[in-house]
Short mmCIF file of N, CA and C and ligand atoms in Angstrom, two decimals:
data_model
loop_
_atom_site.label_atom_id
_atom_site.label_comp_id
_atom_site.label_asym_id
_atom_site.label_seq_id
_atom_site.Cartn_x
_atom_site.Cartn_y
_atom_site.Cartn_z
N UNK A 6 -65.74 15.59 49.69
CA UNK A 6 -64.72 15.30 50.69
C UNK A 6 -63.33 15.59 50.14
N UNK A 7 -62.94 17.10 50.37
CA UNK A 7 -61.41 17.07 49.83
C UNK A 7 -60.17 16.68 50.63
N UNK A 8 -59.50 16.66 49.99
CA UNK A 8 -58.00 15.71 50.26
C UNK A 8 -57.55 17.07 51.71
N UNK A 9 -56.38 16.85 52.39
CA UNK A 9 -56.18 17.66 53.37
C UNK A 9 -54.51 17.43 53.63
N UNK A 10 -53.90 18.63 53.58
CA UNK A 10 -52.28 18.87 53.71
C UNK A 10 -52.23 18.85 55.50
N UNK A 11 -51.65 18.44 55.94
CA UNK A 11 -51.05 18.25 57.49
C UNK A 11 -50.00 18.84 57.96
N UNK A 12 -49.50 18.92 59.17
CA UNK A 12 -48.37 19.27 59.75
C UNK A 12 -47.12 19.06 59.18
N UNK A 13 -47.43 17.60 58.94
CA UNK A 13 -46.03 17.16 58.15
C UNK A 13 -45.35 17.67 56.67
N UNK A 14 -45.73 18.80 56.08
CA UNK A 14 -46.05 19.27 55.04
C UNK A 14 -45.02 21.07 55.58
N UNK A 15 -44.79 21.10 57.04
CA UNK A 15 -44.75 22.24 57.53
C UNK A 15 -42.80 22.63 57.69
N UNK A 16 -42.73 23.02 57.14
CA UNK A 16 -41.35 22.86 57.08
C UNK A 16 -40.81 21.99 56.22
N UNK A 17 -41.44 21.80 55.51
CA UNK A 17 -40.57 20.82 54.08
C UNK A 17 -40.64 21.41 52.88
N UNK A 18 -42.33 21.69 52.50
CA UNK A 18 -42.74 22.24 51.33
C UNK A 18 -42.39 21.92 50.32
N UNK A 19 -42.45 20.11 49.96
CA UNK A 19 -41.72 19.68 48.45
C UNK A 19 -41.91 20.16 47.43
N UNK A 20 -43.36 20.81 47.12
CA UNK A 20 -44.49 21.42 46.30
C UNK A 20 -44.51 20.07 45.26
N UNK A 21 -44.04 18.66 45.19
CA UNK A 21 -44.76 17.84 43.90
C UNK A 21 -46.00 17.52 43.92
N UNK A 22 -46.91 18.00 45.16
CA UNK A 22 -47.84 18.00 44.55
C UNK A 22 -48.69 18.97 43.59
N UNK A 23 -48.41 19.98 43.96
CA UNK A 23 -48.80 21.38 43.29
C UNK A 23 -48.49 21.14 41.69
N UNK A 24 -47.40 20.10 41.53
CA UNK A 24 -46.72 20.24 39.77
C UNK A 24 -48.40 19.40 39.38
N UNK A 25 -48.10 18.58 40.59
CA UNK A 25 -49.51 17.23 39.79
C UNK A 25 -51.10 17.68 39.80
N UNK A 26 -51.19 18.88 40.46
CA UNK A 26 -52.41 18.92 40.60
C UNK A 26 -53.32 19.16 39.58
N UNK A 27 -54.58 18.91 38.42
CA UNK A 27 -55.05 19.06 37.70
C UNK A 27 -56.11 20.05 37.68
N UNK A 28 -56.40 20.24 38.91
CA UNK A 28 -57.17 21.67 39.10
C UNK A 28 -56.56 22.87 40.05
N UNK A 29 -55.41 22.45 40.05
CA UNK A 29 -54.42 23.65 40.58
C UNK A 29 -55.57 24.54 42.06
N UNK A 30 -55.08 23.48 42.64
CA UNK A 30 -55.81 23.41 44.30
C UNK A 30 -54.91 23.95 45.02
N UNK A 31 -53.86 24.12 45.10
CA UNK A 31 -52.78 24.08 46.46
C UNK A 31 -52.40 26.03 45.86
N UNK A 32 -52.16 25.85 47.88
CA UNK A 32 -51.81 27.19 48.04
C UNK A 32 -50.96 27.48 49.09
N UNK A 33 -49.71 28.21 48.63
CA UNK A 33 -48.56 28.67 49.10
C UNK A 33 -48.78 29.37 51.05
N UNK A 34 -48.36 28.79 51.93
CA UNK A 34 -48.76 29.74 52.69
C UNK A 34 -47.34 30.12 53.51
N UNK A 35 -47.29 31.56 54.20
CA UNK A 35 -45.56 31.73 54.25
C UNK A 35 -45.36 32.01 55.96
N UNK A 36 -46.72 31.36 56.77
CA UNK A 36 -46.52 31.16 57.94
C UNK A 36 -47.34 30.56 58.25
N UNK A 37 -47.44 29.09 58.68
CA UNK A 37 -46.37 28.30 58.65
C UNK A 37 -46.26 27.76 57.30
N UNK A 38 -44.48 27.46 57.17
CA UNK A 38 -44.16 27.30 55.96
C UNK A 38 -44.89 26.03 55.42
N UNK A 39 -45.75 26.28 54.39
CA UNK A 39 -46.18 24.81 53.71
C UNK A 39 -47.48 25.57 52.91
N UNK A 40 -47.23 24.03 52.24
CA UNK A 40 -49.32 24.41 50.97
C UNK A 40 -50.10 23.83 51.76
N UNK A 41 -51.26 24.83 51.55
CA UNK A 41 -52.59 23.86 51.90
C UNK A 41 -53.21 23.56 50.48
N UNK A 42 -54.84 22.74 50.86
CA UNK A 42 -55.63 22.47 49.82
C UNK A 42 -56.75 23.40 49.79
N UNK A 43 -56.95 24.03 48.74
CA UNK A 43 -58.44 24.70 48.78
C UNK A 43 -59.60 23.57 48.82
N UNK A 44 -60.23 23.39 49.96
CA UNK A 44 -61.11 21.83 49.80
C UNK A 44 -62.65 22.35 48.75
N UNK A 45 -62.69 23.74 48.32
CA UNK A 45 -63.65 23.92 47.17
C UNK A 45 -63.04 23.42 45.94
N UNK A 46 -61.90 23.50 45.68
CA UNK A 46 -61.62 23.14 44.24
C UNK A 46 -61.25 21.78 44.54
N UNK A 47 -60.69 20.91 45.05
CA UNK A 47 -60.17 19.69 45.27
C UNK A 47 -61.09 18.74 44.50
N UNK A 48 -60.79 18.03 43.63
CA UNK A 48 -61.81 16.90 43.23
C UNK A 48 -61.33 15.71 43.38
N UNK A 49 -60.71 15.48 44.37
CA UNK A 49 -60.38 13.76 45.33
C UNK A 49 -59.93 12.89 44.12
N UNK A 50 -58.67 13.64 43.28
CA UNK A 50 -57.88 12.76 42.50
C UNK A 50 -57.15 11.90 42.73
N UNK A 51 -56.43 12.16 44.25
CA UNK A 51 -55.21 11.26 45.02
C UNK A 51 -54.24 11.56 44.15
N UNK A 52 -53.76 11.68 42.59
CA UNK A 52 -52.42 11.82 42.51
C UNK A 52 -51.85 12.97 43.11
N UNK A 53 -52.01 13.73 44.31
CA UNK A 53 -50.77 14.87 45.56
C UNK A 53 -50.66 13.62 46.42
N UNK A 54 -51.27 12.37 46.39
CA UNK A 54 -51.53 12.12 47.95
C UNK A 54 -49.64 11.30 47.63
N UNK A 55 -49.79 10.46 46.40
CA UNK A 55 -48.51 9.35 45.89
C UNK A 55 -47.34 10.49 46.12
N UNK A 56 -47.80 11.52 45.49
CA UNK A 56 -46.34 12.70 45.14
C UNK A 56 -45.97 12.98 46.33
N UNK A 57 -46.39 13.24 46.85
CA UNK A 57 -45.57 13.71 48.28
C UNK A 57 -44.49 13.04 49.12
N UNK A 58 -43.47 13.35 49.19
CA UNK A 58 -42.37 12.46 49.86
C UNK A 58 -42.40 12.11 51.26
N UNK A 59 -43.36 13.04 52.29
CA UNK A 59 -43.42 12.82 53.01
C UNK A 59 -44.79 12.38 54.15
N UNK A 60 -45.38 12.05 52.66
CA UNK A 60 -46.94 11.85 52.73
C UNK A 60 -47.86 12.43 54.11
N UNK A 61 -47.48 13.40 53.74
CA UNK A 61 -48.27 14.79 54.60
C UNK A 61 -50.36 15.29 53.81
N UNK A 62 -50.27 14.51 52.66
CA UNK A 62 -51.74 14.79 52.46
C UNK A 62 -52.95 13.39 52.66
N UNK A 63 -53.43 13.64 52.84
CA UNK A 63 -54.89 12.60 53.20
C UNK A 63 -55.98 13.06 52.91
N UNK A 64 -56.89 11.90 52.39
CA UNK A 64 -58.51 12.29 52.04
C UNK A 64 -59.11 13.01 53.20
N UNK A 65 -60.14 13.30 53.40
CA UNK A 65 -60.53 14.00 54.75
C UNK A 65 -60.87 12.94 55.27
N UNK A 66 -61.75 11.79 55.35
CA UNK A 66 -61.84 10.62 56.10
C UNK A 66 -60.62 9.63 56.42
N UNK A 67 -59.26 10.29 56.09
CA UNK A 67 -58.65 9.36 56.86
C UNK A 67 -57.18 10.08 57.40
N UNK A 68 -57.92 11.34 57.63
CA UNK A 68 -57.03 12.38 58.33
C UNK A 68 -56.23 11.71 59.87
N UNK A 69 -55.48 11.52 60.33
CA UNK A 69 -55.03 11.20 61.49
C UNK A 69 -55.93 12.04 63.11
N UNK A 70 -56.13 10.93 63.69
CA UNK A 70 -57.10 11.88 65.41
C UNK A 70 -55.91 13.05 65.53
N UNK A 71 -54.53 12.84 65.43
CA UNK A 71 -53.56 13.99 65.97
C UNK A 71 -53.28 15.35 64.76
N UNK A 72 -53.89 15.17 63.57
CA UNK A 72 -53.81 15.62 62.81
C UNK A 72 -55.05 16.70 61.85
N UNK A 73 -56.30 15.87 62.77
CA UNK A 73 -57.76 16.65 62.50
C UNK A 73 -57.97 17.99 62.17
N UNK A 74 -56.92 18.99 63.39
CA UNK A 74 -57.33 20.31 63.03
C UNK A 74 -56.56 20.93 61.67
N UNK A 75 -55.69 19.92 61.13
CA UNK A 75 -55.58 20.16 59.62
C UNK A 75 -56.97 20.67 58.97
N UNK A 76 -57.79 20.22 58.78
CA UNK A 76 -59.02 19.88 57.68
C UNK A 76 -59.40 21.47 57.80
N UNK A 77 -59.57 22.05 58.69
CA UNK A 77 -60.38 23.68 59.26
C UNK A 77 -59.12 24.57 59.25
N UNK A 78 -57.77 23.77 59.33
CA UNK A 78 -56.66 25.13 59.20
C UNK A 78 -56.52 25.26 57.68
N UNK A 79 -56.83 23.93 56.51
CA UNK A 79 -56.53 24.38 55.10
C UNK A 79 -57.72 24.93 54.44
N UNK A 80 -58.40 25.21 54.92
CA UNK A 80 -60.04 26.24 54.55
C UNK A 80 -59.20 27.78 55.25
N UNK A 81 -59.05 27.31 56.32
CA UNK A 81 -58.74 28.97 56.47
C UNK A 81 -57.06 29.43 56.00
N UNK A 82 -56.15 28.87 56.23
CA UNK A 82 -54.96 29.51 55.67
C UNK A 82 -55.29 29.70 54.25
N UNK A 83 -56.40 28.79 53.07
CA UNK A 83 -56.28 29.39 51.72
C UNK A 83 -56.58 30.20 51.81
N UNK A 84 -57.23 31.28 52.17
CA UNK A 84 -57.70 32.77 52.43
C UNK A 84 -56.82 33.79 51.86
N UNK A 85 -55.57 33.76 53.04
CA UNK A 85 -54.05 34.30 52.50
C UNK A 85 -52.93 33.60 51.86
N UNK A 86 -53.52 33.14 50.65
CA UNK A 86 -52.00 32.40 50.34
C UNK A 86 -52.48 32.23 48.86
N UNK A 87 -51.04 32.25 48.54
CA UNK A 87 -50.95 32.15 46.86
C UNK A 87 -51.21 31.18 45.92
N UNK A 88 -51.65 31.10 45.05
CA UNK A 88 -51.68 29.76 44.73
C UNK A 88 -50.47 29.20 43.64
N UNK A 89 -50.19 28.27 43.84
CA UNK A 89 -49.05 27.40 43.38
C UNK A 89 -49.34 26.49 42.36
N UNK A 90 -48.91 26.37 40.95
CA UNK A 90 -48.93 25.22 40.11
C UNK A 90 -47.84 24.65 39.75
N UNK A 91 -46.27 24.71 40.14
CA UNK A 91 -45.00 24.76 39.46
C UNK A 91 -44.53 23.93 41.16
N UNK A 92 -42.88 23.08 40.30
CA UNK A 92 -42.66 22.61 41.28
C UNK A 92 -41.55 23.64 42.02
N UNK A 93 -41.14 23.76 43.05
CA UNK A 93 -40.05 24.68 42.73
C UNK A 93 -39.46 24.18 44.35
N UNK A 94 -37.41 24.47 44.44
CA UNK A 94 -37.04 23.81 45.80
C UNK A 94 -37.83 23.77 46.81
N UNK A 95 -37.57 22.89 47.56
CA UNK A 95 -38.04 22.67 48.93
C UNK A 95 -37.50 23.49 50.06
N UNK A 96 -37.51 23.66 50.86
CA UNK A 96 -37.24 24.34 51.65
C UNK A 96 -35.72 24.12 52.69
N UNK A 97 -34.83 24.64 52.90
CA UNK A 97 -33.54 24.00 53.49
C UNK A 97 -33.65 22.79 54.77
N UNK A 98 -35.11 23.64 55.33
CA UNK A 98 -35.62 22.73 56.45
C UNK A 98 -36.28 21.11 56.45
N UNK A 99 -36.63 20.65 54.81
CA UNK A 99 -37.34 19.46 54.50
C UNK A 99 -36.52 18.05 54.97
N UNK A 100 -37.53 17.35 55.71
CA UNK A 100 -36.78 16.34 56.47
C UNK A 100 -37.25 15.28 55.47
N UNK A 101 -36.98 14.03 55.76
CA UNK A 101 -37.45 12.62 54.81
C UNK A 101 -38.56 11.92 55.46
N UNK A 102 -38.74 10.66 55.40
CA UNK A 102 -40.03 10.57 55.92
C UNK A 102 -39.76 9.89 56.86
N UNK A 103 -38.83 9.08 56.81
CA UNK A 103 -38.37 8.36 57.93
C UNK A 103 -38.15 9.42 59.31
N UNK A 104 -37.64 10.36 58.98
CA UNK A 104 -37.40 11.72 60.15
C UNK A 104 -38.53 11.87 60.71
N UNK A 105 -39.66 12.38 59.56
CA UNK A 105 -40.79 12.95 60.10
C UNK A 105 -41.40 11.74 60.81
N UNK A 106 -41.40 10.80 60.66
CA UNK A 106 -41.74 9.73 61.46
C UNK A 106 -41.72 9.66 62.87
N UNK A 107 -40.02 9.46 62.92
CA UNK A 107 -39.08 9.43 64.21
C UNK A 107 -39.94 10.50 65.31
N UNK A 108 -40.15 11.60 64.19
CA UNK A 108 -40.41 13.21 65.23
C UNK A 108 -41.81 12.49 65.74
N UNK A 109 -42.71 12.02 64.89
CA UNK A 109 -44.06 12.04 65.27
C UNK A 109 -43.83 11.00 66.81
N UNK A 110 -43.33 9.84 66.63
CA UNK A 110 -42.79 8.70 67.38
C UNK A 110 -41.92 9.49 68.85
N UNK A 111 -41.06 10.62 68.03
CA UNK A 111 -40.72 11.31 69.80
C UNK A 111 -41.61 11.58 70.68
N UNK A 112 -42.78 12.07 69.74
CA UNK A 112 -44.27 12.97 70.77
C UNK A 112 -45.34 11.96 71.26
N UNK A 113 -45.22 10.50 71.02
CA UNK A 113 -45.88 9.25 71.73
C UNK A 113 -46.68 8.99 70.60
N UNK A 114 -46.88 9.78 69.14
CA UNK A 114 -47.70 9.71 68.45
C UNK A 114 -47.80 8.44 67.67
N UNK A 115 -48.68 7.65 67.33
CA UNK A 115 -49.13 6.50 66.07
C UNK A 115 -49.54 6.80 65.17
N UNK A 116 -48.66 7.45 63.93
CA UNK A 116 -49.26 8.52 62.98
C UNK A 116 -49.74 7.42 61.46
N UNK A 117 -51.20 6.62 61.51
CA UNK A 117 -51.12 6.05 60.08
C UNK A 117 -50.68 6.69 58.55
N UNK A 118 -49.93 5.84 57.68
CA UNK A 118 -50.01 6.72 56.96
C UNK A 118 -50.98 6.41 55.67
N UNK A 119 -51.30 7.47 54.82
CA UNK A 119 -52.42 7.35 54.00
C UNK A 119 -52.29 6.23 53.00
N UNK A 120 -53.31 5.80 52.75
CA UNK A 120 -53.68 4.58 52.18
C UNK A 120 -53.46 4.02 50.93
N UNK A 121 -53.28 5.25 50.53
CA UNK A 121 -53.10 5.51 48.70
C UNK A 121 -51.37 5.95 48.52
N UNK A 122 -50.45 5.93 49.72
CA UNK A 122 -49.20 6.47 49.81
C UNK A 122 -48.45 5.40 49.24
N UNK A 123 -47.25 5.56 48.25
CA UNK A 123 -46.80 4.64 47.61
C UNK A 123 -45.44 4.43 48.50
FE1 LIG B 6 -46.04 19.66 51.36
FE2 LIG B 6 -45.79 17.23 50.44
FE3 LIG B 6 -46.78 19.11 48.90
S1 LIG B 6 -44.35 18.27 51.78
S2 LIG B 6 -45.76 20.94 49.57
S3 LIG B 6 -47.70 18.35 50.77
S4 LIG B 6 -45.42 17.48 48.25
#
């Protein structure tokens, strides 16, 4: 059961998790802007899930209902995309989490957040 990058991940692109990853899982993708997880290499460490500022990753069992077709878009965007081990800027567009919140909260959404999120 590998971990799974989300929407919220899409336009920010912090990459700390990519610095933390120990089997160098995550992969660069340059439409839409963000990493996914290769869920073959993933070995359900949780330290991407703490790193992330905007806690955009989740185990696969506790992916959000509004957020599901994550799990089948980070199998297929790793296909074309680079892979990433380094941290490097974020993107001009990266909001905080409180933002990404607000946004989810504009669209009627109840977005939990992951369990292991510090
Ligand atoms: Fe995205 Fe969070 Fe990593 S915003 S690049 S999943 S640290």
């Amino acid at each position: 059961m590998p971990h799974v990058v989300t929407a919220r991940c899409v336009g920010c692109r912090y990459t700390d998790c990519a610095a933390v990853c120990p089997v160098d899982c995550f992969f660069e993708v340059a439409d839409p802007a963000m990493l996914v997880i290769d869920p073959d290499t993933c070995i359900d460490c949780e330290l991407c899930v703490t790193a992330c500022p905007v806690h955009a990753i989740y185990p696969e069992d506790e992916v959000p209902d509004v957020y599901q077709e994550w799990i089948e878009k980070n199998a297929e965007l790793v296909a074309d995309a680079e892979n990433i081990t380094e941290q490097k800027e974020p993107l001009p567009t990266a909001r905080d989490l409180e933002v990404v919140q607000a946004e989810e909260k504009e669209k009627g959404w109840d977005v939990e957040e992951p369990s292991n999120a510090s």
